[in-house]
Tab-separated table of C-alpha atoms and ligand atoms in Angstrom:
chain	number	residue	atom	x	y	z
A	1	MET	CA	10.968	43.015	127.259
A	2	SER	CA	12.837	44.795	130.050
A	3	ASP	CA	12.550	41.662	132.163
A	4	ARG	CA	14.105	39.707	129.361
A	5	ARG	CA	16.967	42.176	128.966
A	6	GLU	CA	17.540	42.009	132.699
A	7	PHE	CA	17.560	38.229	132.463
A	8	ILE	CA	20.090	38.241	129.629
A	9	LYS	CA	22.295	40.657	131.541
A	10	LYS	CA	22.236	38.430	134.580
A	11	ALA	CA	22.835	35.349	132.480
A	12	GLY	CA	26.088	36.906	131.312
A	13	ILE	CA	27.593	37.016	134.787
A	14	ILE	CA	26.480	33.647	136.054
A	15	SER	CA	29.105	31.215	137.096
A	16	GLY	CA	29.052	27.942	138.920
A	17	ALA	CA	28.718	24.287	138.463
A	18	ILE	CA	26.521	22.690	135.941
A	19	GLY	CA	24.127	19.944	136.821
A	20	ILE	CA	23.930	16.906	134.640
A	21	LEU	CA	20.898	14.810	135.288
A	22	ASN	CA	20.694	11.548	133.463
A	23	TYR	CA	17.407	9.757	133.804
A	24	GLY	CA	15.854	6.637	132.455
A	25	CYS	CA	18.896	5.071	130.825
A	26	GLY	CA	18.346	1.941	132.854
A	27	SER	CA	22.032	1.204	133.025
A	28	GLY	CA	22.658	2.711	136.418
A	29	ASN	CA	25.701	4.473	135.054
A	30	GLY	CA	24.147	7.925	134.925
A	31	ARG	CA	25.356	10.513	137.349
A	32	GLU	CA	23.474	13.298	138.976
A	33	ARG	CA	25.004	16.559	140.057
A	34	LYS	CA	22.146	18.839	140.805
A	35	SER	CA	23.295	22.414	141.087
A	36	LYS	CA	22.450	24.601	144.032
A	37	SER	CA	21.815	27.628	141.865
A	38	SER	CA	18.871	27.688	139.492
A	39	LYS	CA	21.022	29.490	136.903
A	40	ASN	CA	23.150	26.625	135.727
A	41	MET	CA	22.615	24.681	132.557
A	42	ILE	CA	21.218	21.265	133.363
A	43	LEU	CA	21.427	18.558	130.710
A	44	ARG	CA	18.965	15.694	130.776
A	45	PHE	CA	18.601	12.863	128.308
A	46	LYS	CA	16.245	9.978	127.893
A	47	PRO	CA	16.224	7.105	125.390
A	48	TYR	CA	13.068	6.673	123.339
A	49	GLU	CA	12.018	4.394	120.499
A	50	ILE	CA	9.961	5.908	117.702
A	51	GLU	CA	7.588	3.556	115.950
A	52	LEU	CA	7.124	3.697	112.191
A	53	LYS	CA	3.675	3.552	110.615
A	54	HIS	CA	5.031	1.338	107.820
A	55	VAL	CA	8.065	-0.935	107.678
A	56	PHE	CA	10.684	1.353	106.155
A	57	ALA	CA	12.681	-0.259	103.370
A	58	ILE	CA	15.606	1.315	101.565
A	59	ALA	CA	18.357	-0.333	99.568
A	60	GLY	CA	20.322	-2.412	102.062
A	61	ASN	CA	17.978	-2.672	105.046
A	62	SER	CA	14.465	-2.360	106.451
A	63	ARG	CA	13.154	-1.589	109.936
A	64	ARG	CA	10.037	-0.959	112.024
A	65	SER	CA	11.346	1.470	114.664
A	66	THR	CA	14.255	3.862	115.247
A	67	PRO	CA	16.033	4.618	118.534
A	68	VAL	CA	16.248	8.291	119.479
A	69	MET	CA	17.636	10.156	122.476
A	70	LEU	CA	15.540	13.053	123.775
A	71	THR	CA	17.624	15.790	125.367
A	72	GLU	CA	16.833	18.867	127.417
A	73	ILE	CA	19.020	21.743	128.535
A	74	GLU	CA	17.401	23.706	131.338
A	75	PHE	CA	18.639	27.156	132.284
A	76	ASP	CA	16.933	29.451	134.788
A	77	GLY	CA	13.617	27.670	134.397
A	78	ILE	CA	13.672	27.655	130.581
A	79	ILE	CA	13.978	24.309	128.809
A	80	GLY	CA	15.509	23.803	125.371
A	81	TYR	CA	14.635	20.530	123.648
A	82	GLY	CA	16.888	18.448	121.429
A	83	GLU	CA	17.039	15.024	119.874
A	84	ALA	CA	19.440	12.469	118.446
A	85	SER	CA	18.053	9.976	115.939
A	86	MET	CA	20.128	6.846	115.417
A	87	PRO	CA	19.222	4.742	112.382
A	88	PRO	CA	21.397	1.627	112.821
A	89	TYR	CA	23.362	1.983	109.585
A	90	LEU	CA	25.052	5.162	110.896
A	91	GLY	CA	26.614	3.377	113.870
A	92	GLU	CA	25.185	5.352	116.778
A	93	SER	CA	22.882	3.805	119.387
A	94	HIS	CA	21.263	4.528	122.738
A	95	GLU	CA	24.464	3.276	124.322
A	96	THR	CA	26.913	5.372	122.291
A	97	VAL	CA	24.835	8.542	122.626
A	98	SER	CA	24.389	7.972	126.359
A	99	ASN	CA	28.140	7.432	126.740
A	100	PHE	CA	28.865	10.633	124.821
A	101	LEU	CA	26.353	12.752	126.714
A	102	GLN	CA	27.731	11.596	130.045
A	103	LYS	CA	31.053	13.174	129.062
A	104	VAL	CA	29.423	16.563	128.513
A	105	ASP	CA	30.264	19.040	131.261
A	106	LEU	CA	28.727	22.415	130.553
A	107	SER	CA	30.069	23.900	133.783
A	108	LYS	CA	32.836	25.494	131.721
A	109	PHE	CA	30.254	27.881	130.329
A	110	ALA	CA	28.403	30.455	132.396
A	111	ASP	CA	26.365	31.759	129.496
A	112	PRO	CA	24.270	29.756	126.992
A	113	PHE	CA	24.841	32.532	124.436
A	114	LEU	CA	28.463	31.412	124.061
A	115	MET	CA	27.171	28.984	121.446
A	116	GLU	CA	30.321	28.855	119.326
A	117	ASP	CA	32.471	28.070	122.358
A	118	ILE	CA	30.011	25.531	123.724
A	119	LEU	CA	29.541	23.715	120.417
A	120	ASP	CA	33.282	23.733	119.655
A	121	TYR	CA	33.768	22.078	123.042
A	122	ILE	CA	31.078	19.489	122.218
A	123	ASP	CA	32.721	18.793	118.833
A	124	ASN	CA	36.067	18.200	120.508
A	125	ILE	CA	34.877	15.752	123.188
A	126	ALA	CA	35.256	12.872	120.729
A	127	PRO	CA	35.289	12.402	116.950
A	128	GLY	CA	32.108	11.230	115.209
A	129	ASN	CA	28.999	10.959	117.406
A	130	TYR	CA	27.191	13.431	115.149
A	131	ALA	CA	23.672	12.539	116.274
A	132	ALA	CA	24.719	12.907	119.915
A	133	LYS	CA	26.291	16.274	119.079
A	134	ALA	CA	23.147	17.328	117.207
A	135	SER	CA	21.055	16.579	120.287
A	136	ILE	CA	23.049	19.158	122.265
A	137	ASP	CA	23.185	21.634	119.376
A	138	ILE	CA	19.405	21.548	118.869
A	139	ALA	CA	18.646	21.839	122.588
A	140	LEU	CA	21.046	24.784	122.904
A	141	HIS	CA	19.511	26.556	119.896
A	142	ASP	CA	16.044	25.944	121.338
A	143	LEU	CA	17.127	27.295	124.722
A	144	VAL	CA	18.797	30.439	123.353
A	145	GLY	CA	15.873	31.157	121.037
A	146	LYS	CA	13.513	30.856	123.989
A	147	ILE	CA	15.647	33.165	126.149
A	148	ILE	CA	15.390	35.932	123.550
A	149	ASN	CA	11.854	34.801	122.678
A	150	GLN	CA	12.426	34.412	118.928
A	151	PRO	CA	12.316	31.474	116.535
A	152	TRP	CA	15.570	30.705	114.738
A	153	HIS	CA	14.316	31.547	111.271
A	154	ARG	CA	13.785	35.092	112.570
A	155	ILE	CA	17.163	35.194	114.300
A	156	TRP	CA	18.755	34.193	110.964
A	157	GLY	CA	16.625	36.723	109.098
A	158	LEU	CA	14.799	34.157	106.952
A	159	ASN	CA	11.368	34.652	105.418
A	160	PRO	CA	8.973	32.005	106.793
A	161	ASP	CA	6.881	32.275	103.614
A	162	LYS	CA	9.834	30.889	101.650
A	163	THR	CA	9.767	27.407	103.150
A	164	PRO	CA	9.810	24.765	100.416
A	165	HIS	CA	7.364	21.961	99.893
A	166	THR	CA	8.592	18.811	101.556
A	167	SER	CA	8.778	15.580	99.673
A	168	PHE	CA	7.098	12.573	101.222
A	169	THR	CA	8.956	9.283	101.041
A	170	ILE	CA	7.401	6.179	99.537
A	171	GLY	CA	9.443	3.158	100.704
A	172	ILE	CA	10.196	0.139	98.548
A	173	ASP	CA	7.250	-2.245	98.669
A	174	THR	CA	4.809	-4.314	96.654
A	175	PRO	CA	2.697	-2.463	94.049
A	176	ASP	CA	-0.478	-2.775	96.151
A	177	VAL	CA	1.184	-1.299	99.239
A	178	VAL	CA	2.876	1.405	97.156
A	179	ARG	CA	-0.492	2.466	95.765
A	180	VAL	CA	-1.896	2.674	99.317
A	181	LYS	CA	1.083	4.756	100.463
A	182	VAL	CA	0.743	7.123	97.487
A	183	GLY	CA	-2.967	7.484	98.235
A	184	GLU	CA	-2.184	8.424	101.840
A	185	ALA	CA	0.286	11.022	100.545
A	186	SER	CA	-2.184	12.862	98.307
A	187	GLU	CA	-1.573	16.095	100.244
A	188	PHE	CA	2.052	16.218	99.109
A	189	LYS	CA	3.152	17.995	95.938
A	190	ILE	CA	6.462	16.149	95.702
A	191	LEU	CA	7.011	12.453	96.409
A	192	LYS	CA	10.322	10.772	97.077
A	193	VAL	CA	10.843	7.247	95.897
A	194	LYS	CA	13.521	4.905	97.148
A	195	LEU	CA	15.123	2.962	94.312
A	196	GLY	CA	18.202	0.782	94.036
A	197	GLN	CA	16.593	-2.638	94.116
A	198	TYR	CA	15.469	-5.104	91.462
A	199	ASN	CA	12.104	-3.432	90.838
A	200	ASP	CA	13.032	0.219	90.178
A	201	LYS	CA	11.000	0.698	87.015
A	202	GLU	CA	8.024	-1.152	88.517
A	203	MET	CA	8.133	1.183	91.571
A	204	VAL	CA	8.119	4.297	89.394
A	205	GLU	CA	5.465	2.936	87.000
A	206	THR	CA	3.259	2.003	89.981
A	207	ILE	CA	3.486	5.539	91.380
A	208	ARG	CA	2.921	7.024	87.954
A	209	SER	CA	-0.229	4.889	87.604
A	210	VAL	CA	-1.828	6.871	90.449
A	211	THR	CA	-0.214	10.339	90.441
A	212	ASP	CA	1.604	12.841	88.207
A	213	VAL	CA	3.294	14.843	91.000
A	214	PRO	CA	7.048	15.459	90.635
A	215	LEU	CA	9.262	12.729	92.086
A	216	CYS	CA	12.622	12.854	93.814
A	217	VAL	CA	14.595	9.655	93.464
A	218	ASP	CA	16.902	8.353	96.187
A	219	VAL	CA	18.985	5.348	95.189
A	220	ASN	CA	20.922	5.075	98.476
A	221	GLN	CA	24.046	3.898	96.577
A	222	GLY	CA	22.064	1.061	95.031
A	223	TRP	CA	23.309	1.308	91.419
A	224	THR	CA	26.811	0.024	90.800
A	225	ASP	CA	27.408	0.703	87.096
A	226	LYS	CA	27.639	4.275	85.783
A	227	ASN	CA	26.266	3.358	82.324
A	228	VAL	CA	23.244	1.632	83.854
A	229	ALA	CA	22.810	4.622	86.166
A	230	LEU	CA	22.839	7.038	83.218
A	231	ASP	CA	20.304	4.905	81.329
A	232	MET	CA	18.051	4.898	84.394
A	233	ILE	CA	18.396	8.676	84.852
A	234	ASN	CA	17.505	9.266	81.202
A	235	TRP	CA	14.455	7.025	81.666
A	236	LEU	CA	13.503	8.889	84.871
A	237	ASN	CA	13.976	12.257	83.152
A	238	GLU	CA	10.983	11.441	80.959
A	239	ARG	CA	8.837	10.782	84.038
A	240	ASN	CA	8.840	14.136	85.837
A	241	VAL	CA	11.714	13.476	88.238
A	242	LEU	CA	13.400	16.486	89.893
A	243	PHE	CA	16.765	15.004	90.894
A	244	VAL	CA	18.542	11.764	91.751
A	245	GLU	CA	20.116	11.301	95.166
A	246	GLN	CA	23.233	9.179	95.741
A	247	PRO	CA	22.912	6.912	92.695
A	248	MET	CA	26.076	4.891	93.298
A	249	PRO	CA	28.362	3.917	96.210
A	250	LYS	CA	29.905	6.998	97.774
A	251	GLU	CA	33.446	5.763	97.120
A	252	LEU	CA	32.911	6.094	93.350
A	253	ILE	CA	33.759	9.785	93.142
A	254	ASP	CA	35.063	9.677	89.545
A	255	ASP	CA	32.052	7.686	88.348
A	256	HIS	CA	29.744	10.247	89.944
A	257	ALA	CA	31.645	13.059	88.216
A	258	TRP	CA	31.225	11.191	84.908
A	259	LEU	CA	27.524	10.694	85.598
A	260	THR	CA	26.848	14.273	86.749
A	261	GLU	CA	28.489	15.641	83.621
A	262	ARG	CA	26.096	13.642	81.441
A	263	SER	CA	22.972	13.548	83.592
A	264	PRO	CA	19.960	15.614	82.514
A	265	LEU	CA	18.926	15.678	86.215
A	266	PRO	CA	20.832	17.100	89.204
A	267	VAL	CA	22.816	14.420	91.054
A	268	ILE	CA	22.784	14.982	94.816
A	269	ALA	CA	25.290	13.612	97.338
A	270	ASP	CA	23.832	12.173	100.527
A	271	GLU	CA	25.898	9.286	101.898
A	272	ALA	CA	28.985	10.890	100.262
A	273	VAL	CA	28.746	14.058	102.347
A	274	GLN	CA	28.380	14.060	106.100
A	275	THR	CA	30.031	17.180	107.475
A	276	ILE	CA	31.307	20.463	106.099
A	277	SER	CA	34.770	18.983	105.508
A	278	ASP	CA	33.281	16.508	103.000
A	279	ILE	CA	32.029	19.235	100.670
A	280	LYS	CA	35.418	19.681	99.035
A	281	SER	CA	35.557	15.999	98.120
A	282	VAL	CA	32.151	16.019	96.397
A	283	TYR	CA	32.557	19.400	94.708
A	284	GLY	CA	32.665	18.816	90.958
A	285	ALA	CA	31.382	15.238	91.266
A	286	TYR	CA	27.787	16.068	92.239
A	287	SER	CA	25.356	18.905	91.511
A	288	GLY	CA	24.485	19.389	95.159
A	289	ILE	CA	24.377	18.031	98.691
A	290	ASN	CA	21.784	16.664	101.083
A	291	ILE	CA	22.341	18.122	104.561
A	292	LYS	CA	20.926	16.377	107.631
A	293	LEU	CA	21.266	17.558	111.207
A	294	MET	CA	22.041	14.020	112.407
A	295	LYS	CA	24.879	13.644	109.905
A	296	CYS	CA	26.560	16.995	110.417
A	297	GLY	CA	26.081	17.588	114.156
A	298	GLY	CA	23.229	20.075	114.232
A	299	MET	CA	21.918	23.478	113.210
A	300	ARG	CA	25.176	25.416	113.483
A	301	SER	CA	26.990	23.031	111.162
A	302	ALA	CA	24.035	22.786	108.746
A	303	PHE	CA	23.906	26.579	108.432
A	304	LYS	CA	27.620	26.699	107.615
A	305	MET	CA	27.246	23.860	105.079
A	306	ILE	CA	24.446	25.676	103.276
A	307	ASN	CA	26.554	28.810	102.967
A	308	THR	CA	29.595	26.824	101.804
A	309	ALA	CA	27.612	24.948	99.158
A	310	ARG	CA	26.067	28.189	97.916
A	311	ALA	CA	29.490	29.774	97.607
A	312	LEU	CA	30.405	26.838	95.347
A	313	ASP	CA	27.182	27.240	93.322
A	314	MET	CA	25.918	23.836	94.429
A	315	LYS	CA	22.307	22.805	94.946
A	316	VAL	CA	21.195	22.237	98.539
A	317	MET	CA	18.576	19.948	99.959
A	318	ILE	CA	17.847	19.416	103.619
A	319	GLY	CA	16.835	15.944	104.705
A	320	CYS	CA	16.227	13.980	107.851
A	321	MET	CA	16.176	10.597	109.509
A	322	THR	CA	13.034	9.217	111.085
A	323	GLU	CA	12.789	11.768	113.875
A	324	THR	CA	10.238	13.375	116.149
A	325	SER	CA	8.921	16.847	115.379
A	326	CYS	CA	11.746	18.268	117.502
A	327	ALA	CA	14.611	17.625	115.071
A	328	ILE	CA	12.323	18.132	112.064
A	329	SER	CA	11.273	21.549	113.354
A	330	ALA	CA	14.906	22.461	113.962
A	331	ALA	CA	15.795	21.585	110.352
A	332	THR	CA	12.760	23.451	109.048
A	333	GLN	CA	14.077	26.673	110.605
A	334	LEU	CA	16.803	26.518	107.905
A	335	SER	CA	14.536	25.448	105.072
A	336	PRO	CA	13.924	28.887	103.481
A	337	LEU	CA	17.588	28.683	102.394
A	338	VAL	CA	17.406	25.406	100.438
A	339	ASP	CA	16.266	24.230	97.016
A	340	TRP	CA	14.473	21.116	98.210
A	341	ALA	CA	13.347	19.750	101.565
A	342	ASP	CA	12.828	16.148	102.539
A	343	LEU	CA	11.528	16.702	106.051
A	344	ASP	CA	8.864	14.065	106.459
A	345	GLY	CA	10.532	11.973	109.186
A	346	ASN	CA	8.022	12.975	111.855
A	347	LEU	CA	5.105	12.191	109.557
A	348	LEU	CA	6.230	8.579	109.213
A	349	ILE	CA	5.984	7.829	112.951
A	350	SER	CA	3.042	6.984	115.202
A	351	ASN	CA	4.313	8.144	118.631
A	352	ASP	CA	5.618	11.702	118.258
A	353	VAL	CA	6.255	13.503	121.560
A	354	PHE	CA	6.333	17.046	120.147
A	355	ASP	CA	4.046	19.427	118.358
A	356	GLY	CA	6.096	21.507	115.934
A	357	VAL	CA	6.176	22.597	112.325
A	358	THR	CA	3.290	21.441	110.203
A	359	VAL	CA	2.690	20.691	106.551
A	360	LYS	CA	-0.103	22.421	104.646
A	361	GLU	CA	-0.840	21.154	101.159
A	362	GLY	CA	2.676	19.800	101.078
A	363	LYS	CA	4.392	23.027	102.129
A	364	LEU	CA	6.336	23.272	105.386
A	365	VAL	CA	4.732	25.768	107.774
A	366	LEU	CA	6.893	27.440	110.407
A	367	ASN	CA	5.196	28.678	113.559
A	368	ASN	CA	6.052	31.679	115.730
A	369	ARG	CA	7.161	29.688	118.755
A	370	ALA	CA	10.558	30.702	120.065
A	371	GLY	CA	13.588	28.463	119.606
A	372	VAL	CA	13.141	25.558	117.218
A	373	GLY	CA	9.349	25.903	117.364
A	374	VAL	CA	8.200	22.933	119.421
A	375	MET	CA	5.966	22.166	122.352
A	376	LYS	CA	6.205	18.887	124.235
A	377	ILE	CA	2.946	16.941	124.064
A	378	SER	CA	3.790	13.816	126.063
B	1	MG	MG1	19.264	9.852	100.871
């Protein structure tokens, strides 16, 4: 422990240039400024493509893989890991994240513990780019947690026994494939079903033909008429559904307020709320919000959003994109604070590069590893 204190003390007086090492982008536009001192923060990033076990269909699109950017911040021999996941419908890509990360110059900061200053600087480099920002935020949290040798749920004072069960998503598909997917998900105590297409009732009836576990419903803005939406929610309410996520297009704030007032189930905003500044626009129109690190820019912002929503007496769920265990483990550090978790993104992929949080009988299990709780496995 004394070594660690000594390290922290020294870290506080370090100054000097930062090294930014960009590898593997294949564009030749990366720059390398290796520092002479070992006590500079060094940012590295590498594009990666995560492969999905099943074609993933939601209302509006389907895909077989998702681009991610794997980031590292190294400081005095300690490496913090981060990740940006870029599903195409959110507008970020390997190229945009690479362009953003090349603008990051951490040489302004001698001390990784100046997290508020560092992350304010990252936020102000350019608007948007939330997945890119999350990749820095997660890596910085991982690094700082490792320096003080504590996982973030302990730093925040959260009880690891209070992690929720995670839902497991069943994508839109034919009844035969849906039954196979539900069979593979028998460990999970809550399933999430993607609706908003022509076969909503068939999807739910198919799942109900093989399991009675509670369902979360995510419509991904797929219903366009508030009366039809209310009829569907009343029908779902008789089939052990916990809540309905983003039933209609996000622009229909008044229609969502009308629906939430009448709905027997909580109505949760996902596409309608990205960052903390969106909470005021959905307050009163939805029962709660779905927070995702890739939407809001990372763990710092997610923590603030949870506290803001709670102050407004709103429900909170924490969700994800298809991600490796790095970003999923980072989100799970916050999960003792939420009502519902939808953190199955790493379980849907076949080429994870991290070992992190696990799921036991459907419940998220935090480990005691420092930082966000991951170990690189490839
Ligand atoms: Mg959603």
